[in-house]
PDB file of C-alpha atoms in Angstrom:
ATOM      1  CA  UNK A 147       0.000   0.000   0.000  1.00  0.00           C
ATOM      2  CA  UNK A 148       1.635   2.976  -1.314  1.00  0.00           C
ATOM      3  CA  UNK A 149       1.940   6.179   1.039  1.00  0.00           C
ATOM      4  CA  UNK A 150       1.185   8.216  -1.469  1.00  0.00           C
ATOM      5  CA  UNK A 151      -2.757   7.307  -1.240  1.00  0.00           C
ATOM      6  CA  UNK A 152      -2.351   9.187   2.137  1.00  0.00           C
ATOM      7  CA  UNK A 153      -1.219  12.598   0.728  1.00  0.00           C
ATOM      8  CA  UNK A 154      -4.892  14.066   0.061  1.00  0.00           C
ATOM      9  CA  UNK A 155      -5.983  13.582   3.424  1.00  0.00           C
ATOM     10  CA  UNK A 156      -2.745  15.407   5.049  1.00  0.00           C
ATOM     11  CA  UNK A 157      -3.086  18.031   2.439  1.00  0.00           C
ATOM     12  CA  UNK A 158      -6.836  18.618   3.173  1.00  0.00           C
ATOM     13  CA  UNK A 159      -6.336  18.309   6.980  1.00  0.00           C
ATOM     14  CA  UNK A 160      -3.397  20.757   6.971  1.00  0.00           C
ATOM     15  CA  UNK A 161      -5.922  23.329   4.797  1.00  0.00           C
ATOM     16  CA  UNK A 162      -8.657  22.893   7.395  1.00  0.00           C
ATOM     17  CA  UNK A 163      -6.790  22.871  10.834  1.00  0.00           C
ATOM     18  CA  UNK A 164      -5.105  26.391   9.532  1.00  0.00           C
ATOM     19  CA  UNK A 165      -8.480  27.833   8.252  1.00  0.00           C
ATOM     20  CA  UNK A 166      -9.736  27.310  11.707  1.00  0.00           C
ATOM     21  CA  UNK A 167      -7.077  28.606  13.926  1.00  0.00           C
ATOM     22  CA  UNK A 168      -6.899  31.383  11.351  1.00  0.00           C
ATOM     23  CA  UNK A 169     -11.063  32.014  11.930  1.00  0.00           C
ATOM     24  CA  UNK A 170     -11.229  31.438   7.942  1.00  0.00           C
ATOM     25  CA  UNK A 171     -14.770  30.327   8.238  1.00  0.00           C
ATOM     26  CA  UNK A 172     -15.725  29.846   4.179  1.00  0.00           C
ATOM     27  CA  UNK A 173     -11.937  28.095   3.660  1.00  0.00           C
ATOM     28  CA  UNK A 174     -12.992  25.929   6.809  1.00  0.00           C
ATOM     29  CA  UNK A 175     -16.544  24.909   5.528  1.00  0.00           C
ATOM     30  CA  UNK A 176     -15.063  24.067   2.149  1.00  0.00           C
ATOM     31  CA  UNK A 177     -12.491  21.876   2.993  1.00  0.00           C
ATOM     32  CA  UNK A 178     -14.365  20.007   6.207  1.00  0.00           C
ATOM     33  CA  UNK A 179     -16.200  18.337   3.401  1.00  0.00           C
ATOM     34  CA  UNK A 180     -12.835  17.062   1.708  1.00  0.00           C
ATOM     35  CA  UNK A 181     -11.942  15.496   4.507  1.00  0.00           C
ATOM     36  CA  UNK A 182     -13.590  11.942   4.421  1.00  0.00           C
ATOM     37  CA  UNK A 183     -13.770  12.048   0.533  1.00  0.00           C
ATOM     38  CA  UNK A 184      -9.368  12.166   0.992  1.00  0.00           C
ATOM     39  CA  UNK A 185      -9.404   9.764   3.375  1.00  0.00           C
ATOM     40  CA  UNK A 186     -11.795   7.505   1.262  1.00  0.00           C
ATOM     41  CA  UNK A 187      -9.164   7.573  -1.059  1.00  0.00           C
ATOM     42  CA  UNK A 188      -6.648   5.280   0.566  1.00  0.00           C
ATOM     43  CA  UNK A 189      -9.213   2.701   0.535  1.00  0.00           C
ATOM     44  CA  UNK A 190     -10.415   3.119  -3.217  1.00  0.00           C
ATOM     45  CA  UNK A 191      -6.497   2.895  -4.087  1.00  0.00           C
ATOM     46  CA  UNK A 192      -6.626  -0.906  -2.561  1.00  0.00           C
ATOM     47  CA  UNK A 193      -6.265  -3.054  -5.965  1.00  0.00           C
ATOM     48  CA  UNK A 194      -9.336  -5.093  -5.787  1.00  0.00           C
ATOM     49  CA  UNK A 195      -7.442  -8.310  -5.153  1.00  0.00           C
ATOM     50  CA  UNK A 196      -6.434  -6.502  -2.258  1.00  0.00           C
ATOM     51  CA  UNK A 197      -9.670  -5.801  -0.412  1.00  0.00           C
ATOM     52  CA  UNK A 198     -10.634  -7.761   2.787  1.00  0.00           C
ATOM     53  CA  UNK A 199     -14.422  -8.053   4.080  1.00  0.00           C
ATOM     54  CA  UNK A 200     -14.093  -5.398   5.868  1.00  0.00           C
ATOM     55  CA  UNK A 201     -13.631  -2.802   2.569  1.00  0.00           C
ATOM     56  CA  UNK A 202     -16.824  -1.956   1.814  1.00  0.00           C
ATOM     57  CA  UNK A 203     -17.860  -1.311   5.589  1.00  0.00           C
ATOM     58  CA  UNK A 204     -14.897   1.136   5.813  1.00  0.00           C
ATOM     59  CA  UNK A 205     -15.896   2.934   2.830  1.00  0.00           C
ATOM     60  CA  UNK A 206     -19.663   3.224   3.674  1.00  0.00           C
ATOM     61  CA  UNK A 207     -18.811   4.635   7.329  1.00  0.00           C
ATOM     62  CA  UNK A 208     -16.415   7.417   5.775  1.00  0.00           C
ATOM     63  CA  UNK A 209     -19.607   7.961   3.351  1.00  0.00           C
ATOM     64  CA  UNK A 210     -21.542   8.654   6.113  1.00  0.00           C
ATOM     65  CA  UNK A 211     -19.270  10.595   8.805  1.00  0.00           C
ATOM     66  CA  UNK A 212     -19.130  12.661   5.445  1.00  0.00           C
ATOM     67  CA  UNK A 213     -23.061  12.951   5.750  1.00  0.00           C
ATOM     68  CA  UNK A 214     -22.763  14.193   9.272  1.00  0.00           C
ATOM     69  CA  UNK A 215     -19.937  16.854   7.958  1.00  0.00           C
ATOM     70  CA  UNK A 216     -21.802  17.709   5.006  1.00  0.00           C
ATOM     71  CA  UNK A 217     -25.484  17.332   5.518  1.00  0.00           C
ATOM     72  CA  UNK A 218     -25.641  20.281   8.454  1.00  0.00           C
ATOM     73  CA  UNK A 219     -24.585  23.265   6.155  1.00  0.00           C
ATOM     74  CA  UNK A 220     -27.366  22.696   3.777  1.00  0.00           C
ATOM     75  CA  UNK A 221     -30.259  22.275   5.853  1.00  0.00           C
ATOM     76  CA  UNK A 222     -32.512  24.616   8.261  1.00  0.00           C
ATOM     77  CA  UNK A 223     -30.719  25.218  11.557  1.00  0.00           C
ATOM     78  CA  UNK A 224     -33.020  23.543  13.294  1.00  0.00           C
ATOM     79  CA  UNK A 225     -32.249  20.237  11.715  1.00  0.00           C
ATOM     80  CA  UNK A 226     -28.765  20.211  11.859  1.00  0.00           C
ATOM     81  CA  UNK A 227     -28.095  18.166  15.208  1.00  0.00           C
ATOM     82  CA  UNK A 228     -30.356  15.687  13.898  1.00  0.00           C
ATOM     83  CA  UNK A 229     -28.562  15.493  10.489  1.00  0.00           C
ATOM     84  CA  UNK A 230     -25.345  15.462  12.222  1.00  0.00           C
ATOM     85  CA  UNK A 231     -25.686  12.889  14.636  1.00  0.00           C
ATOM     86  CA  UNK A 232     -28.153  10.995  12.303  1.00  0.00           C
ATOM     87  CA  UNK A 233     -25.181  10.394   9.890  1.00  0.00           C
ATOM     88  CA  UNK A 234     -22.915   9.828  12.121  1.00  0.00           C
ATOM     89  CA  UNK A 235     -24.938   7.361  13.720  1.00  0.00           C
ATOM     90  CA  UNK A 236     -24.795   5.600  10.762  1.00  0.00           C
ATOM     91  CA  UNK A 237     -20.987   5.966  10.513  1.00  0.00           C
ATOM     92  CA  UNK A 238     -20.519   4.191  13.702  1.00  0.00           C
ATOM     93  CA  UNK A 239     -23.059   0.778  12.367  1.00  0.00           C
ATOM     94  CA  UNK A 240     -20.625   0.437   9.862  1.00  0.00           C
ATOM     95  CA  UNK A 241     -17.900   0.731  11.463  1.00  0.00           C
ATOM     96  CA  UNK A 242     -19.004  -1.937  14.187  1.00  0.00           C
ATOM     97  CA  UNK A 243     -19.766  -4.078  11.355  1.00  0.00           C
ATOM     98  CA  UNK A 244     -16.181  -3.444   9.696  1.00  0.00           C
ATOM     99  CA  UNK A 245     -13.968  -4.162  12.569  1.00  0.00           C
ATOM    100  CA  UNK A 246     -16.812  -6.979  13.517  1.00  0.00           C
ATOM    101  CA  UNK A 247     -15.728  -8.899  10.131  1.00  0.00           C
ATOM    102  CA  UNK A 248     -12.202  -9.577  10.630  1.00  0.00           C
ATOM    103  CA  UNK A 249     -10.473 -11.977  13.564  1.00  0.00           C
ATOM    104  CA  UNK A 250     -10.174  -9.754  16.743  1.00  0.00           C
ATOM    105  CA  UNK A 251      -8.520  -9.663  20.202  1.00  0.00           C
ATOM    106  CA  UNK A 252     -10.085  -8.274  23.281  1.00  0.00           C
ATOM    107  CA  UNK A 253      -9.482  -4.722  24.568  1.00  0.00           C
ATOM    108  CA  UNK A 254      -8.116  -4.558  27.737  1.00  0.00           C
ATOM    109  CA  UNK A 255     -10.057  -4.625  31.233  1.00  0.00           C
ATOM    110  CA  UNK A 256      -8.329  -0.857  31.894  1.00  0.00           C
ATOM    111  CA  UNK A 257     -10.012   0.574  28.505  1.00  0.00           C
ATOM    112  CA  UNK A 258     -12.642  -1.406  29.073  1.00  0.00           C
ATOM    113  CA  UNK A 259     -13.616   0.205  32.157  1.00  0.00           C
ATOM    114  CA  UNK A 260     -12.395   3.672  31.461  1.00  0.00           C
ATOM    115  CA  UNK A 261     -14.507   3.522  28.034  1.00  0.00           C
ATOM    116  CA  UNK A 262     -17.607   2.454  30.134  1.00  0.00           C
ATOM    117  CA  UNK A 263     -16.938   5.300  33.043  1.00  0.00           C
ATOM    118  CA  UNK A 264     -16.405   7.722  30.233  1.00  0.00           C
ATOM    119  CA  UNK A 265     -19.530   7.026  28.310  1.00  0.00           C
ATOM    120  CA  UNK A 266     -21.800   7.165  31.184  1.00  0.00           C
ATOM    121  CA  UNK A 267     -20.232  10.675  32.451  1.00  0.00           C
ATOM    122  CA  UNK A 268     -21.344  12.150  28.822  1.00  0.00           C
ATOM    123  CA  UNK A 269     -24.936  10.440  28.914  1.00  0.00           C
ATOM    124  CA  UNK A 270     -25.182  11.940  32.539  1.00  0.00           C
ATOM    125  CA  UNK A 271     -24.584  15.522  30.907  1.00  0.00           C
ATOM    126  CA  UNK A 272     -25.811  15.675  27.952  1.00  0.00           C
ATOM    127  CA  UNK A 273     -29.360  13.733  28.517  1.00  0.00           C
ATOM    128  CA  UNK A 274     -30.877  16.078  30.566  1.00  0.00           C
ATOM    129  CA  UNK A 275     -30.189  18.650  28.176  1.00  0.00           C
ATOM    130  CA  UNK A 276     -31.185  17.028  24.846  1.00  0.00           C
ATOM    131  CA  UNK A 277     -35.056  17.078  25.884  1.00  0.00           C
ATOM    132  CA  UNK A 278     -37.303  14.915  23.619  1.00  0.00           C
ATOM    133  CA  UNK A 279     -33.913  14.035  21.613  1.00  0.00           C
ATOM    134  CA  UNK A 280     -32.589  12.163  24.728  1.00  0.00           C
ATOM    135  CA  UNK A 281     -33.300   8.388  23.276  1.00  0.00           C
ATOM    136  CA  UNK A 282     -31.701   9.365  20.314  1.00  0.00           C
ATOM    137  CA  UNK A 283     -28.614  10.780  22.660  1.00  0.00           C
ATOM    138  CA  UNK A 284     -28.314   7.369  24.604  1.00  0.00           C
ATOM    139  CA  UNK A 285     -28.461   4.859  21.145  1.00  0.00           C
ATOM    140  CA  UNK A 286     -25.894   7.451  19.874  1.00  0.00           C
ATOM    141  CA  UNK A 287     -23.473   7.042  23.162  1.00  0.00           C
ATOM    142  CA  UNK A 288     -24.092   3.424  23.083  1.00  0.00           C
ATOM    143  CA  UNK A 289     -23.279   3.295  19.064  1.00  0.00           C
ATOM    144  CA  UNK A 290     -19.752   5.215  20.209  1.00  0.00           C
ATOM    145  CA  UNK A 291     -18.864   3.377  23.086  1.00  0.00           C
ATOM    146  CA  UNK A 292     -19.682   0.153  20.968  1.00  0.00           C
ATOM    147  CA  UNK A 293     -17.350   1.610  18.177  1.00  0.00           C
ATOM    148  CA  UNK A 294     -14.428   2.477  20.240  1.00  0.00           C
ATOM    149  CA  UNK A 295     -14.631  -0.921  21.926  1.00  0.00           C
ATOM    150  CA  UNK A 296     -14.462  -2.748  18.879  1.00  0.00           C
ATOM    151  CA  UNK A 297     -11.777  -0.876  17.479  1.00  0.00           C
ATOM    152  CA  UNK A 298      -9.214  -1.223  20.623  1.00  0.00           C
ATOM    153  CA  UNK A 299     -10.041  -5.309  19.564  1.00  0.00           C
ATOM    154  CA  UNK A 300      -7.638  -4.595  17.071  1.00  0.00           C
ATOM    155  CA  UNK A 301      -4.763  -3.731  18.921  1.00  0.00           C
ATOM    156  CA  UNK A 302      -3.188   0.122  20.376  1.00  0.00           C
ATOM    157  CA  UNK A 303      -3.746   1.667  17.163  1.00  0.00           C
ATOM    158  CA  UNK A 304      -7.390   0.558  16.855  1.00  0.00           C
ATOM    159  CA  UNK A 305      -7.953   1.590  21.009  1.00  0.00           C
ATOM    160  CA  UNK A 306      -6.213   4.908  20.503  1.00  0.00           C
ATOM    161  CA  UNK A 307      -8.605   5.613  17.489  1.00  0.00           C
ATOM    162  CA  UNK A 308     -11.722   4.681  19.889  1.00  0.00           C
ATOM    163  CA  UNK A 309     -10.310   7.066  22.161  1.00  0.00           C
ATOM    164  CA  UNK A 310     -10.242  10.111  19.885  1.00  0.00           C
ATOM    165  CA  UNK A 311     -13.311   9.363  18.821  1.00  0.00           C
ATOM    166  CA  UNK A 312     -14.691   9.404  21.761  1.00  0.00           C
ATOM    167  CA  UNK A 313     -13.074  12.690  22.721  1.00  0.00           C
ATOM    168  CA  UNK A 314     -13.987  14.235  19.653  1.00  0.00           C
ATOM    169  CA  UNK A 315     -17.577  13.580  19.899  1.00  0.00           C
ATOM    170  CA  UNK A 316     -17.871  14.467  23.958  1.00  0.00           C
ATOM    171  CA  UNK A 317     -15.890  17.905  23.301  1.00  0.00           C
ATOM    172  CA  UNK A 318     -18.591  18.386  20.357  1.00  0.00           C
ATOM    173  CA  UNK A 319     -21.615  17.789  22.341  1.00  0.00           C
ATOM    174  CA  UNK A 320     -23.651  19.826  23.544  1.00  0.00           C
ATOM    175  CA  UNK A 321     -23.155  21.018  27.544  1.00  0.00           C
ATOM    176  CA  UNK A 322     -20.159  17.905  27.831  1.00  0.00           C
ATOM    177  CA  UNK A 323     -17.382  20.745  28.539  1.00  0.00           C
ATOM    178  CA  UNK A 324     -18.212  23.679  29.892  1.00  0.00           C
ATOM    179  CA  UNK A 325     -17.544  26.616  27.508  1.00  0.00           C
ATOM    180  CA  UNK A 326     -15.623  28.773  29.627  1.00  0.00           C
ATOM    181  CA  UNK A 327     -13.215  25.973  30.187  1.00  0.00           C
ATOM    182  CA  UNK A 328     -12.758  25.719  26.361  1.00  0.00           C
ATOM    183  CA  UNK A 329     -13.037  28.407  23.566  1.00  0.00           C
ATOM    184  CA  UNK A 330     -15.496  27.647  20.919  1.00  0.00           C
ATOM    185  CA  UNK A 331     -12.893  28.777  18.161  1.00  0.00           C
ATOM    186  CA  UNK A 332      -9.712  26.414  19.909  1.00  0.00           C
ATOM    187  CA  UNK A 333     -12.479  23.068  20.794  1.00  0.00           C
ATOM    188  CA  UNK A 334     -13.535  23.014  17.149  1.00  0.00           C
ATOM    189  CA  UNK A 335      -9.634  22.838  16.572  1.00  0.00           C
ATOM    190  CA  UNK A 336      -9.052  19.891  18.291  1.00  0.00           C
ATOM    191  CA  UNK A 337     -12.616  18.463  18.101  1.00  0.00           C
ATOM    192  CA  UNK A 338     -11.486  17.931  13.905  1.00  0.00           C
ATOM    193  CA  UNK A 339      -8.246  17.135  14.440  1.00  0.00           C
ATOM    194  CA  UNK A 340      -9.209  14.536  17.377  1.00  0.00           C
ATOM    195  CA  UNK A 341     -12.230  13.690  14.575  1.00  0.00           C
ATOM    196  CA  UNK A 342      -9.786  13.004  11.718  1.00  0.00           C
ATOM    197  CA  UNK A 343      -6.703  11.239  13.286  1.00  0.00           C
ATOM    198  CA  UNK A 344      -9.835   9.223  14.356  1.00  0.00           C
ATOM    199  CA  UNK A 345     -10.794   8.013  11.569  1.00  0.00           C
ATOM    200  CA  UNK A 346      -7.659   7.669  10.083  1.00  0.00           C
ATOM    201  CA  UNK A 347      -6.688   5.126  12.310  1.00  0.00           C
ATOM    202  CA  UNK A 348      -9.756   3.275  12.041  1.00  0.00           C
ATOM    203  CA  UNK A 349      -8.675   2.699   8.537  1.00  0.00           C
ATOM    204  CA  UNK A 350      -5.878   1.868   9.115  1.00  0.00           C
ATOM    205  CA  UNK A 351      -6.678  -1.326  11.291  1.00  0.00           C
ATOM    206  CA  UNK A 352      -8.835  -2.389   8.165  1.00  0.00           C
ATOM    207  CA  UNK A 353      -5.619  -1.776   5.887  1.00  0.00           C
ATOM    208  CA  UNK A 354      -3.870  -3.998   9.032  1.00  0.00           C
ATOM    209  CA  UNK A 355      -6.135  -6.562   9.617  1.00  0.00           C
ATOM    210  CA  UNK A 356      -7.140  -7.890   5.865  1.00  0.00           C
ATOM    211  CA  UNK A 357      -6.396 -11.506   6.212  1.00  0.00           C
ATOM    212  CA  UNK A 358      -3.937 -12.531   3.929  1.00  0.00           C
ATOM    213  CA  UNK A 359      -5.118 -14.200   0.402  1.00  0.00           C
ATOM    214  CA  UNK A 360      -8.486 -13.187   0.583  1.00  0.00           C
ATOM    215  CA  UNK A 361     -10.350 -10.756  -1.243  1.00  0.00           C
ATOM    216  CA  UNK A 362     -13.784  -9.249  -1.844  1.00  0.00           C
ATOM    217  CA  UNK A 363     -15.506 -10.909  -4.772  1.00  0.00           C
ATOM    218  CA  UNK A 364     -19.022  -9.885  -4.461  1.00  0.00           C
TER     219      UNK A 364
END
C-alpha cells in the first residue's frame, strides 16, 4: 500500500486545521467536506485483489461521517443536530460491522472500564439537556462506546482511534465541557483534528487486519 494514497488527506487536513485557527470560516466549511472524501481515497487505491471483508464497511462509514460533515450546512438550523448525529450514527453501524468482520482480540479490562466510566459521564450531561432528543442521545453514546470498543479489539492503534473518537464527539456535544473551560474557536480545533486522526486510524486497522489471500468478490 503505497503512502502516497495518504497525501490528500494530510493536504486537506493541513488546509482545514489552519483555516480554523486562522477564523477562515468559508476556507474551513469548504475543505471540512474534503476530509472523508481524501481519506476515502486510501481505501479506493486498494487493488481489488487486495480488499478484505471489511472494505466496503470502511468505505460506507467514511460515506456517512461525510453525511454528518456535510449534511448540516445545507439544511434549516433547526435540523442540523439531527442530520449530524443521524449520519454519524450511521458511521458508527458500519464501522461496528467493519472491525466486527475480521479476527479480533479483546481490549483490555483498563479501557474497558475507562470507556464504560467515560460514556456514562457524557450520557449523565448531555441527557438532561437534549429534551425529547434524549433516546436518540443514549443509542448514539451506546453506538460510540460500541465503536471504540471494537476498534481497541484490534490492537493500540485501533484503542487509541476509539479514544479520539470518543473525545472528539464528547468535546462536540452539547453542555459535555463547559464553555468557559474551552473556547469555541480552539475546541472546534481539536474536536477535527481529534475527529480526523480518528478516523484515520480506524482505517488503518482495516488496511492492518485484511487476512492474507483473501479478497472481496461480491
Amino acid at each position: 500500500m503505497s503512502v502516497l494514497s495518504w497525501i490528500p488527506l494530510a493536504l486537506v487536513t493541513l488546509v482545514h486545521l489552519a483555516a480554523l485557527a486562522a477564523g477562515a470560516a468559508t476556507a474551513a466549511s469548504l475543505s471540512q467536506v474534503l476530509l472523508m472524501p481524501a481519506l476515502a481515497v486510501v481505501l479506493l487505491a486498494l487493488p481489488r485483489e487486495g480488499r478484505g471483508p471489511s472494505w466496503r464497511w470502511a468505505l460506507g462509514a467514511l460515506a456517512a461521517s461525510w453525511v454528518g460533515d456535510s449534511l448540516p450546512k445545507v439544511v434549516p438550523e433547526d435540523a442540523r443536530f439531527l442530520a449530524m448525529v443521524g449520519g454519524f450514527a450511521v458511521a458508527q453501524v458500519l464501522w461496528v460491522v467493519a472491525f466486527t468482520r475480521v479476527p479480533r482480540g479483546r481490549p483490555p479490562l483498563a479501557f474497558t472500564l475507562l470507556l464504560i466510566a467515560v460514556a456514562a459521564a457524557l450520557l449523565a450531561v448531555t441527557v438532561p439537556q437534549a429534551g425529547a432528543l434524549a433516546p436518540a442521545v443514549v443509542v448514539y453514546g451506546l453506538l460510540l462506546a460500541a465503536t471504540a470498543y471494537l476498534a481497541a479489539s484490534h490492537g493500540w492503534g485501533g484503542g487509541l482511534g476509539g479514544a479520539l473518537f470518543v473525545l472528539s464527539a464528547g468535546l462536540s456535544a452539547p453542555g459535555a465541557v463547559p464553555p468557559e473551560l474551552v473556547d469555541w474557536p480552539r475546541r472546534d480545533l481539536v474536536v477535527m483534528a481529534t475527529y480526523v486522526a480518528a478516523q484515520a486510524l480506524f482505517v488503518a486497522v482495516v488496511l492492518r487486519t485484511r487476512p492474507p489471500g483473501r479478497a472481496v468478490t461480491r
